Amino acid sequence: MERLKYRDILYDDRQIGLWPTDKLKRVPKPTNDIVGTIERRDERESPFGKSLFGEYGEEIQREFMRMTRRYPLGASFWDMTDIVNNAILRKRNPVAPERAPIPEDPRVLSRHIKMLGHFLGADLVGIGPLSQSAVYSHNMKGRELEAPFKYAIVLLARKYEPTWNAANGWEEIVDPASFQAYQRLLMQTETMANYMRRLGFEAEASNMNRYLTLMPQVVLDAGLGEVSRMGIILNPFLGANFKAACVLTNMELEVDGYIDFGLQDYCSKCTVCAQQCPSGAIPRGPKTLYNGYYTWKLDSKTCSDFDVLNKEGCVCGRCTKVCPWHVPFAEPRDFDAWDGSNEWLHKYVDAQKARLVAENYVHPTEATDKWWFQLDEQDGKLVFYDERNEQKVCKEYPLQR
Ligand code: SF4
Ligand code: SF4
């Protein structure tokens, strides 16, 4: 314990991580109005769940079943995620019977866990209370879920900028770009949960393929964003260009609090995502009441159908790419001059919006940096489309299994 006195970073007020989270305005409740009880959701009732169970028809069910795996890089991510998940399920370490001799102060433990999250490679880490309304009632397999934990430690992984900027938002690489982030989060959250159990604390990871939690609410509650017009949570530094996973625990921690960077006002005056959405799933009008809170309600079936049936690529994330809160290649030092005000942030985002308009919503690297091949699995073979958006099969070769 004597050596702990040299661990200043655990005891002082220094910002943890590279992005200036300590300048964010903290508020006591979410910035979107919650007026009723938020009901727990069944994962089978999500648009992807309904696609899987055939509620949207045979074609959507068939295409959903092969959605990620029909593009070979997507299939590779899927396989590796599956292998790691199965290994974890077979060999999950138990909670140590005795607590490790470490400080009990929630603030010190919170700073320690956040440092760990960044050390593991997370771009941002936040801690929030775990609301039971954020826990799925059942998973896709129909298993009843319980998560008797007090806190969620949330990790964000930014999608790989050079590739994401070179894509139009619904090409073949879009799903692998998400899975690349999911894969990192899987290793980060499982390592963190494993470590916490070794210290004698209950901890369970919630990540890709085994999500126990609806991530938007968990991300919101951990002070990592606000509700956006896209219907998902947007972070002031990354926009919505990230994926999230979390570790649920009963270790006594200090929560970060909600944030207010003026997004409700900004989105009420901006409709870029709605205009650029290829399926028209994002509303252009005001918020409406949904499941106990006011939000811009995405037409999630229309969005999901576009994802599943996309013949020009695989899945879609066009809205997150063109939202001006996603500033391509943004770095923490871009915020050095930020005085903590929402006005400064909104001007920063307005400048990106002006660049988007000047570029006609096409990032310059889209013309030069598409490194992935246009492949698709059809009837057990990989086919190559020689021209984007024209499904001409110019080459066929047997699928490598
Ligand atoms: S993911 Fe694509 S289809 Fe869905 S809302 Fe965003 S832009 Fe529209
Ligand atoms: S594009 Fe505009 S309206 Fe849509 S989420 Fe981003 S800021 Fe909000």
mmCIF file of N, CA, C and O in Angstrom, residues 42-118:
data_model
loop_
_atom_site.group_PDB
_atom_site.id
_atom_site.type_symbol
_atom_site.label_atom_id
_atom_site.label_comp_id
_atom_site.label_asym_id
_atom_site.label_seq_id
_atom_site.Cartn_x
_atom_site.Cartn_y
_atom_site.Cartn_z
ATOM 1 N N ASP A 42 -36.997 -6.634 -25.824
ATOM 2 C CA ASP A 42 -36.637 -8.011 -26.185
ATOM 3 C C ASP A 42 -35.838 -7.930 -27.483
ATOM 4 O O ASP A 42 -36.312 -7.337 -28.466
ATOM 5 N N GLU A 43 -34.630 -8.499 -27.496
ATOM 6 C CA GLU A 43 -33.784 -8.374 -28.688
ATOM 7 C C GLU A 43 -34.465 -8.965 -29.921
ATOM 8 O O GLU A 43 -34.240 -8.520 -31.045
ATOM 9 N N ARG A 44 -35.344 -9.939 -29.717
ATOM 10 C CA ARG A 44 -36.033 -10.553 -30.862
ATOM 11 C C ARG A 44 -37.019 -9.590 -31.510
ATOM 12 O O ARG A 44 -37.441 -9.794 -32.638
ATOM 13 N N GLU A 45 -37.400 -8.521 -30.753
ATOM 14 C CA GLU A 45 -38.349 -7.546 -31.289
ATOM 15 C C GLU A 45 -37.665 -6.432 -32.073
ATOM 16 O O GLU A 45 -38.316 -5.543 -32.615
ATOM 17 N N SER A 46 -36.328 -6.425 -32.102
ATOM 18 C CA SER A 46 -35.604 -5.409 -32.872
ATOM 19 C C SER A 46 -35.801 -5.705 -34.360
ATOM 20 O O SER A 46 -36.144 -6.838 -34.733
ATOM 21 N N PRO A 47 -35.578 -4.722 -35.240
ATOM 22 C CA PRO A 47 -35.730 -4.997 -36.682
ATOM 23 C C PRO A 47 -34.845 -6.156 -37.140
ATOM 24 O O PRO A 47 -35.272 -6.974 -37.950
ATOM 25 N N PHE A 48 -33.620 -6.260 -36.600
ATOM 26 C CA PHE A 48 -32.762 -7.377 -36.988
ATOM 27 C C PHE A 48 -33.348 -8.697 -36.479
ATOM 28 O O PHE A 48 -33.282 -9.722 -37.157
ATOM 29 N N GLY A 49 -33.934 -8.671 -35.272
ATOM 30 C CA GLY A 49 -34.567 -9.869 -34.731
ATOM 31 C C GLY A 49 -35.749 -10.287 -35.608
ATOM 32 O O GLY A 49 -35.887 -11.467 -35.960
ATOM 33 N N LYS A 50 -36.567 -9.315 -36.002
ATOM 34 C CA LYS A 50 -37.734 -9.630 -36.838
ATOM 35 C C LYS A 50 -37.287 -10.121 -38.217
ATOM 36 O O LYS A 50 -37.927 -10.983 -38.811
ATOM 37 N N SER A 51 -36.162 -9.557 -38.713
ATOM 38 C CA SER A 51 -35.629 -10.039 -40.000
ATOM 39 C C SER A 51 -35.216 -11.495 -39.852
ATOM 40 O O SER A 51 -35.541 -12.339 -40.689
ATOM 41 N N LEU A 52 -34.522 -11.795 -38.765
ATOM 42 C CA LEU A 52 -34.009 -13.149 -38.539
ATOM 43 C C LEU A 52 -35.145 -14.160 -38.425
ATOM 44 O O LEU A 52 -35.061 -15.272 -38.955
ATOM 45 N N PHE A 53 -36.223 -13.761 -37.751
ATOM 46 C CA PHE A 53 -37.311 -14.720 -37.528
ATOM 47 C C PHE A 53 -38.371 -14.712 -38.636
ATOM 48 O O PHE A 53 -39.423 -15.312 -38.503
ATOM 49 N N GLY A 54 -38.071 -14.005 -39.722
ATOM 50 C CA GLY A 54 -38.928 -14.092 -40.900
ATOM 51 C C GLY A 54 -40.166 -13.222 -40.857
ATOM 52 O O GLY A 54 -41.028 -13.334 -41.733
ATOM 53 N N GLU A 55 -40.258 -12.319 -39.866
ATOM 54 C CA GLU A 55 -41.469 -11.481 -39.786
ATOM 55 C C GLU A 55 -41.564 -10.480 -40.936
ATOM 56 O O GLU A 55 -42.629 -9.964 -41.221
ATOM 57 N N TYR A 56 -40.434 -10.191 -41.590
ATOM 58 C CA TYR A 56 -40.446 -9.244 -42.711
ATOM 59 C C TYR A 56 -40.398 -9.961 -44.061
ATOM 60 O O TYR A 56 -40.103 -9.368 -45.083
ATOM 61 N N GLY A 57 -40.653 -11.248 -44.046
ATOM 62 C CA GLY A 57 -40.707 -11.985 -45.314
ATOM 63 C C GLY A 57 -39.459 -12.816 -45.559
ATOM 64 O O GLY A 57 -38.427 -12.641 -44.925
ATOM 65 N N GLU A 58 -39.605 -13.727 -46.539
ATOM 66 C CA GLU A 58 -38.546 -14.711 -46.811
ATOM 67 C C GLU A 58 -37.262 -14.087 -47.353
ATOM 68 O O GLU A 58 -36.162 -14.483 -46.993
ATOM 69 N N GLU A 59 -37.422 -13.109 -48.251
ATOM 70 C CA GLU A 59 -36.228 -12.535 -48.877
ATOM 71 C C GLU A 59 -35.355 -11.849 -47.822
ATOM 72 O O GLU A 59 -34.138 -12.052 -47.764
ATOM 73 N N ILE A 60 -36.001 -11.068 -46.946
ATOM 74 C CA ILE A 60 -35.241 -10.371 -45.904
ATOM 75 C C ILE A 60 -34.617 -11.381 -44.947
ATOM 76 O O ILE A 60 -33.467 -11.246 -44.542
ATOM 77 N N GLN A 61 -35.362 -12.430 -44.613
ATOM 78 C CA GLN A 61 -34.802 -13.460 -43.721
ATOM 79 C C GLN A 61 -33.565 -14.093 -44.359
ATOM 80 O O GLN A 61 -32.518 -14.233 -43.721
ATOM 81 N N ARG A 62 -33.668 -14.433 -45.644
ATOM 82 C CA ARG A 62 -32.548 -15.095 -46.335
ATOM 83 C C ARG A 62 -31.335 -14.160 -46.408
ATOM 84 O O ARG A 62 -30.212 -14.547 -46.084
ATOM 85 N N GLU A 63 -31.590 -12.917 -46.794
ATOM 86 C CA GLU A 63 -30.472 -11.973 -46.934
ATOM 87 C C GLU A 63 -29.869 -11.604 -45.580
ATOM 88 O O GLU A 63 -28.675 -11.371 -45.460
ATOM 89 N N PHE A 64 -30.728 -11.562 -44.543
ATOM 90 C CA PHE A 64 -30.205 -11.244 -43.207
ATOM 91 C C PHE A 64 -29.235 -12.330 -42.735
ATOM 92 O O PHE A 64 -28.193 -12.037 -42.163
ATOM 93 N N MET A 65 -29.611 -13.591 -43.007
ATOM 94 C CA MET A 65 -28.784 -14.721 -42.549
ATOM 95 C C MET A 65 -27.361 -14.653 -43.117
ATOM 96 O O MET A 65 -26.431 -15.177 -42.530
ATOM 97 N N ARG A 66 -27.206 -14.026 -44.291
ATOM 98 C CA ARG A 66 -25.866 -14.024 -44.900
ATOM 99 C C ARG A 66 -25.292 -12.603 -44.944
ATOM 100 O O ARG A 66 -24.252 -12.367 -45.562
ATOM 101 N N MET A 67 -25.938 -11.692 -44.240
ATOM 102 C CA MET A 67 -25.628 -10.259 -44.393
ATOM 103 C C MET A 67 -24.142 -9.940 -44.227
ATOM 104 O O MET A 67 -23.513 -9.438 -45.151
ATOM 105 N N THR A 68 -23.587 -10.229 -43.078
ATOM 106 C CA THR A 68 -22.182 -9.886 -42.844
ATOM 107 C C THR A 68 -21.262 -10.842 -43.585
ATOM 108 O O THR A 68 -20.229 -10.450 -44.122
ATOM 109 N N ARG A 69 -21.658 -12.103 -43.656
ATOM 110 C CA ARG A 69 -20.763 -13.143 -44.152
ATOM 111 C C ARG A 69 -20.689 -13.218 -45.665
ATOM 112 O O ARG A 69 -19.841 -13.907 -46.205
ATOM 113 N N ARG A 70 -21.559 -12.513 -46.378
ATOM 114 C CA ARG A 70 -21.480 -12.632 -47.835
ATOM 115 C C ARG A 70 -20.301 -11.854 -48.398
ATOM 116 O O ARG A 70 -19.881 -12.065 -49.530
ATOM 117 N N TYR A 71 -19.746 -10.939 -47.612
ATOM 118 C CA TYR A 71 -18.525 -10.251 -48.031
ATOM 119 C C TYR A 71 -17.374 -10.924 -47.273
ATOM 120 O O TYR A 71 -17.431 -11.042 -46.047
ATOM 121 N N PRO A 72 -16.320 -11.415 -47.975
ATOM 122 C CA PRO A 72 -15.342 -12.278 -47.296
ATOM 123 C C PRO A 72 -14.666 -11.655 -46.081
ATOM 124 O O PRO A 72 -14.395 -12.366 -45.106
ATOM 125 N N LEU A 73 -14.407 -10.356 -46.102
ATOM 126 C CA LEU A 73 -13.771 -9.767 -44.918
ATOM 127 C C LEU A 73 -14.756 -9.738 -43.740
ATOM 128 O O LEU A 73 -14.381 -9.945 -42.585
ATOM 129 N N GLY A 74 -16.026 -9.513 -44.040
ATOM 130 C CA GLY A 74 -17.061 -9.583 -43.004
ATOM 131 C C GLY A 74 -17.111 -10.983 -42.413
ATOM 132 O O GLY A 74 -17.212 -11.161 -41.197
ATOM 133 N N ALA A 75 -17.028 -12.004 -43.296
ATOM 134 C CA ALA A 75 -17.062 -13.399 -42.837
ATOM 135 C C ALA A 75 -15.868 -13.684 -41.935
ATOM 136 O O ALA A 75 -15.985 -14.411 -40.944
ATOM 137 N N SER A 76 -14.708 -13.114 -42.267
ATOM 138 C CA SER A 76 -13.517 -13.339 -41.438
ATOM 139 C C SER A 76 -13.711 -12.740 -40.050
ATOM 140 O O SER A 76 -13.393 -13.370 -39.035
ATOM 141 N N PHE A 77 -14.227 -11.532 -39.990
ATOM 142 C CA PHE A 77 -14.504 -10.921 -38.678
ATOM 143 C C PHE A 77 -15.511 -11.764 -37.905
ATOM 144 O O PHE A 77 -15.383 -11.967 -36.701
ATOM 145 N N TRP A 78 -16.540 -12.226 -38.620
ATOM 146 C CA TRP A 78 -17.590 -13.028 -37.973
ATOM 147 C C TRP A 78 -16.982 -14.289 -37.370
ATOM 148 O O TRP A 78 -17.238 -14.646 -36.217
ATOM 149 N N ASP A 79 -16.148 -14.981 -38.168
ATOM 150 C CA ASP A 79 -15.523 -16.221 -37.695
ATOM 151 C C ASP A 79 -14.679 -15.970 -36.442
ATOM 152 O O ASP A 79 -14.758 -16.708 -35.462
ATOM 153 N N MET A 80 -13.844 -14.947 -36.495
ATOM 154 C CA MET A 80 -12.935 -14.703 -35.370
ATOM 155 C C MET A 80 -13.716 -14.318 -34.106
ATOM 156 O O MET A 80 -13.394 -14.745 -32.998
ATOM 157 N N THR A 81 -14.746 -13.523 -34.286
ATOM 158 C CA THR A 81 -15.580 -13.127 -33.142
ATOM 159 C C THR A 81 -16.218 -14.366 -32.511
ATOM 160 O O THR A 81 -16.266 -14.527 -31.294
ATOM 161 N N ASP A 82 -16.683 -15.247 -33.390
ATOM 162 C CA ASP A 82 -17.314 -16.483 -32.953
ATOM 163 C C ASP A 82 -16.332 -17.360 -32.166
ATOM 164 O O ASP A 82 -16.658 -17.897 -31.101
ATOM 165 N N ILE A 83 -15.124 -17.493 -32.712
ATOM 166 C CA ILE A 83 -14.103 -18.333 -32.069
ATOM 167 C C ILE A 83 -13.774 -17.780 -30.675
ATOM 168 O O ILE A 83 -13.735 -18.509 -29.685
ATOM 169 N N VAL A 84 -13.561 -16.473 -30.605
ATOM 170 C CA VAL A 84 -13.209 -15.860 -29.315
ATOM 171 C C VAL A 84 -14.374 -16.002 -28.331
ATOM 172 O O VAL A 84 -14.190 -16.361 -27.165
ATOM 173 N N ASN A 85 -15.582 -15.760 -28.815
ATOM 174 C CA ASN A 85 -16.751 -15.879 -27.927
ATOM 175 C C ASN A 85 -16.895 -17.277 -27.373
ATOM 176 O O ASN A 85 -17.144 -17.464 -26.178
ATOM 177 N N ASN A 86 -16.741 -18.286 -28.231
ATOM 178 C CA ASN A 86 -16.878 -19.668 -27.765
ATOM 179 C C ASN A 86 -15.802 -20.016 -26.754
ATOM 180 O O ASN A 86 -16.058 -20.703 -25.765
ATOM 181 N N ALA A 87 -14.577 -19.524 -27.004
ATOM 182 C CA ALA A 87 -13.477 -19.791 -26.066
ATOM 183 C C ALA A 87 -13.775 -19.139 -24.718
ATOM 184 O O ALA A 87 -13.556 -19.740 -23.653
ATOM 185 N N ILE A 88 -14.288 -17.932 -24.741
ATOM 186 C CA ILE A 88 -14.594 -17.218 -23.490
ATOM 187 C C ILE A 88 -15.687 -17.958 -22.718
ATOM 188 O O ILE A 88 -15.608 -18.132 -21.504
ATOM 189 N N LEU A 89 -16.701 -18.419 -23.453
ATOM 190 C CA LEU A 89 -17.794 -19.118 -22.774
ATOM 191 C C LEU A 89 -17.309 -20.415 -22.136
ATOM 192 O O LEU A 89 -17.796 -20.826 -21.086
ATOM 193 N N ARG A 90 -16.311 -21.063 -22.785
ATOM 194 C CA ARG A 90 -15.778 -22.320 -22.237
ATOM 195 C C ARG A 90 -14.863 -22.076 -21.045
ATOM 196 O O ARG A 90 -14.773 -22.874 -20.141
ATOM 197 N N LYS A 91 -14.144 -20.935 -21.066
ATOM 198 C CA LYS A 91 -13.094 -20.749 -20.061
ATOM 199 C C LYS A 91 -13.208 -19.362 -19.418
ATOM 200 O O LYS A 91 -12.344 -18.512 -19.584
ATOM 201 N N ARG A 92 -14.285 -19.162 -18.715
ATOM 202 C CA ARG A 92 -14.511 -17.859 -18.075
ATOM 203 C C ARG A 92 -13.992 -17.951 -16.640
ATOM 204 O O ARG A 92 -14.393 -18.844 -15.907
ATOM 205 N N ASN A 93 -13.101 -17.049 -16.253
ATOM 206 C CA ASN A 93 -12.536 -17.146 -14.903
ATOM 207 C C ASN A 93 -13.572 -16.730 -13.849
ATOM 208 O O ASN A 93 -14.395 -15.835 -14.084
ATOM 209 N N PRO A 94 -13.552 -17.386 -12.692
ATOM 210 C CA PRO A 94 -14.521 -17.039 -11.642
ATOM 211 C C PRO A 94 -14.104 -15.769 -10.902
ATOM 212 O O PRO A 94 -12.970 -15.298 -11.047
ATOM 213 N N VAL A 95 -15.029 -15.239 -10.111
ATOM 214 C CA VAL A 95 -14.689 -14.095 -9.248
ATOM 215 C C VAL A 95 -13.806 -14.626 -8.117
ATOM 216 O O VAL A 95 -14.156 -15.622 -7.466
ATOM 217 N N ALA A 96 -12.650 -13.996 -7.896
ATOM 218 C CA ALA A 96 -11.747 -14.451 -6.829
ATOM 219 C C ALA A 96 -12.480 -14.390 -5.483
ATOM 220 O O ALA A 96 -13.236 -13.440 -5.231
ATOM 221 N N PRO A 97 -12.277 -15.387 -4.616
ATOM 222 C CA PRO A 97 -13.034 -15.411 -3.358
ATOM 223 C C PRO A 97 -12.694 -14.264 -2.416
ATOM 224 O O PRO A 97 -13.508 -13.885 -1.576
ATOM 225 N N GLU A 98 -11.496 -13.705 -2.552
ATOM 226 C CA GLU A 98 -11.120 -12.583 -1.673
ATOM 227 C C GLU A 98 -10.790 -11.349 -2.490
ATOM 228 O O GLU A 98 -10.205 -11.436 -3.564
ATOM 229 N N ARG A 99 -11.191 -10.191 -1.966
ATOM 230 C CA ARG A 99 -10.883 -8.934 -2.647
ATOM 231 C C ARG A 99 -9.385 -8.654 -2.597
ATOM 232 O O ARG A 99 -8.725 -8.899 -1.576
ATOM 233 N N ALA A 100 -8.854 -8.123 -3.665
ATOM 234 C CA ALA A 100 -7.430 -7.750 -3.702
ATOM 235 C C ALA A 100 -7.191 -6.586 -2.735
ATOM 236 O O ALA A 100 -8.098 -5.777 -2.493
ATOM 237 N N PRO A 101 -5.969 -6.475 -2.178
ATOM 238 C CA PRO A 101 -5.666 -5.371 -1.244
ATOM 239 C C PRO A 101 -5.410 -4.066 -2.004
ATOM 240 O O PRO A 101 -4.269 -3.648 -2.210
ATOM 241 N N ILE A 102 -6.476 -3.448 -2.442
ATOM 242 C CA ILE A 102 -6.378 -2.182 -3.189
ATOM 243 C C ILE A 102 -7.311 -1.167 -2.534
ATOM 244 O O ILE A 102 -8.181 -1.550 -1.734
ATOM 245 N N PRO A 103 -7.168 0.123 -2.844
ATOM 246 C CA PRO A 103 -8.041 1.125 -2.201
ATOM 247 C C PRO A 103 -9.525 0.844 -2.471
ATOM 248 O O PRO A 103 -9.874 0.289 -3.512
ATOM 249 N N GLU A 104 -10.368 1.296 -1.555
ATOM 250 C CA GLU A 104 -11.809 1.088 -1.741
ATOM 251 C C GLU A 104 -12.496 2.352 -2.233
ATOM 252 O O GLU A 104 -13.670 2.321 -2.585
ATOM 253 N N ASP A 105 -11.781 3.461 -2.236
ATOM 254 C CA ASP A 105 -12.364 4.746 -2.632
ATOM 255 C C ASP A 105 -12.891 4.652 -4.072
ATOM 256 O O ASP A 105 -12.116 4.406 -5.008
ATOM 257 N N PRO A 106 -14.222 4.848 -4.288
ATOM 258 C CA PRO A 106 -14.790 4.714 -5.636
ATOM 259 C C PRO A 106 -14.112 5.621 -6.670
ATOM 260 O O PRO A 106 -13.985 5.253 -7.835
ATOM 261 N N ARG A 107 -13.671 6.778 -6.220
ATOM 262 C CA ARG A 107 -13.036 7.704 -7.166
ATOM 263 C C ARG A 107 -11.699 7.131 -7.652
ATOM 264 O O ARG A 107 -11.374 7.185 -8.835
ATOM 265 N N VAL A 108 -10.950 6.590 -6.731
ATOM 266 C CA VAL A 108 -9.645 6.009 -7.090
ATOM 267 C C VAL A 108 -9.851 4.799 -8.003
ATOM 268 O O VAL A 108 -9.183 4.650 -9.034
ATOM 269 N N LEU A 109 -10.824 3.963 -7.652
ATOM 270 C CA LEU A 109 -11.091 2.781 -8.472
ATOM 271 C C LEU A 109 -11.584 3.183 -9.863
ATOM 272 O O LEU A 109 -11.217 2.574 -10.868
ATOM 273 N N SER A 110 -12.402 4.230 -9.911
ATOM 274 C CA SER A 110 -12.906 4.697 -11.213
ATOM 275 C C SER A 110 -11.771 5.183 -12.090
ATOM 276 O O SER A 110 -11.714 4.877 -13.289
ATOM 277 N N ARG A 111 -10.853 5.936 -11.509
ATOM 278 C CA ARG A 111 -9.716 6.443 -12.292
ATOM 279 C C ARG A 111 -8.816 5.285 -12.735
ATOM 280 O O ARG A 111 -8.306 5.267 -13.850
ATOM 281 N N HIS A 112 -8.680 4.311 -11.863
ATOM 282 C CA HIS A 112 -7.885 3.126 -12.220
ATOM 283 C C HIS A 112 -8.523 2.390 -13.409
ATOM 284 O O HIS A 112 -7.843 2.040 -14.387
ATOM 285 N N ILE A 113 -9.829 2.190 -13.341
ATOM 286 C CA ILE A 113 -10.527 1.443 -14.401
ATOM 287 C C ILE A 113 -10.523 2.230 -15.707
ATOM 288 O O ILE A 113 -10.389 1.663 -16.796
ATOM 289 N N LYS A 114 -10.646 3.537 -15.619
ATOM 290 C CA LYS A 114 -10.610 4.337 -16.853
ATOM 291 C C LYS A 114 -9.219 4.305 -17.484
ATOM 292 O O LYS A 114 -9.079 4.222 -18.703
ATOM 293 N N MET A 115 -8.204 4.382 -16.637
ATOM 294 C CA MET A 115 -6.829 4.269 -17.156
ATOM 295 C C MET A 115 -6.652 2.920 -17.852
ATOM 296 O O MET A 115 -6.043 2.834 -18.916
ATOM 297 N N LEU A 116 -7.203 1.885 -17.241
ATOM 298 C CA LEU A 116 -7.114 0.546 -17.834
ATOM 299 C C LEU A 116 -7.801 0.528 -19.211
ATOM 300 O O LEU A 116 -7.258 -0.013 -20.176
ATOM 301 N N GLY A 117 -8.998 1.110 -19.283
ATOM 302 C CA GLY A 117 -9.734 1.136 -20.557
ATOM 303 C C GLY A 117 -8.917 1.766 -21.665
ATOM 304 O O GLY A 117 -8.825 1.244 -22.789
ATOM 305 N N HIS A 118 -8.264 2.878 -21.356
ATOM 306 C CA HIS A 118 -7.418 3.535 -22.372
ATOM 307 C C HIS A 118 -6.183 2.694 -22.672
ATOM 308 O O HIS A 118 -5.761 2.588 -23.823
#
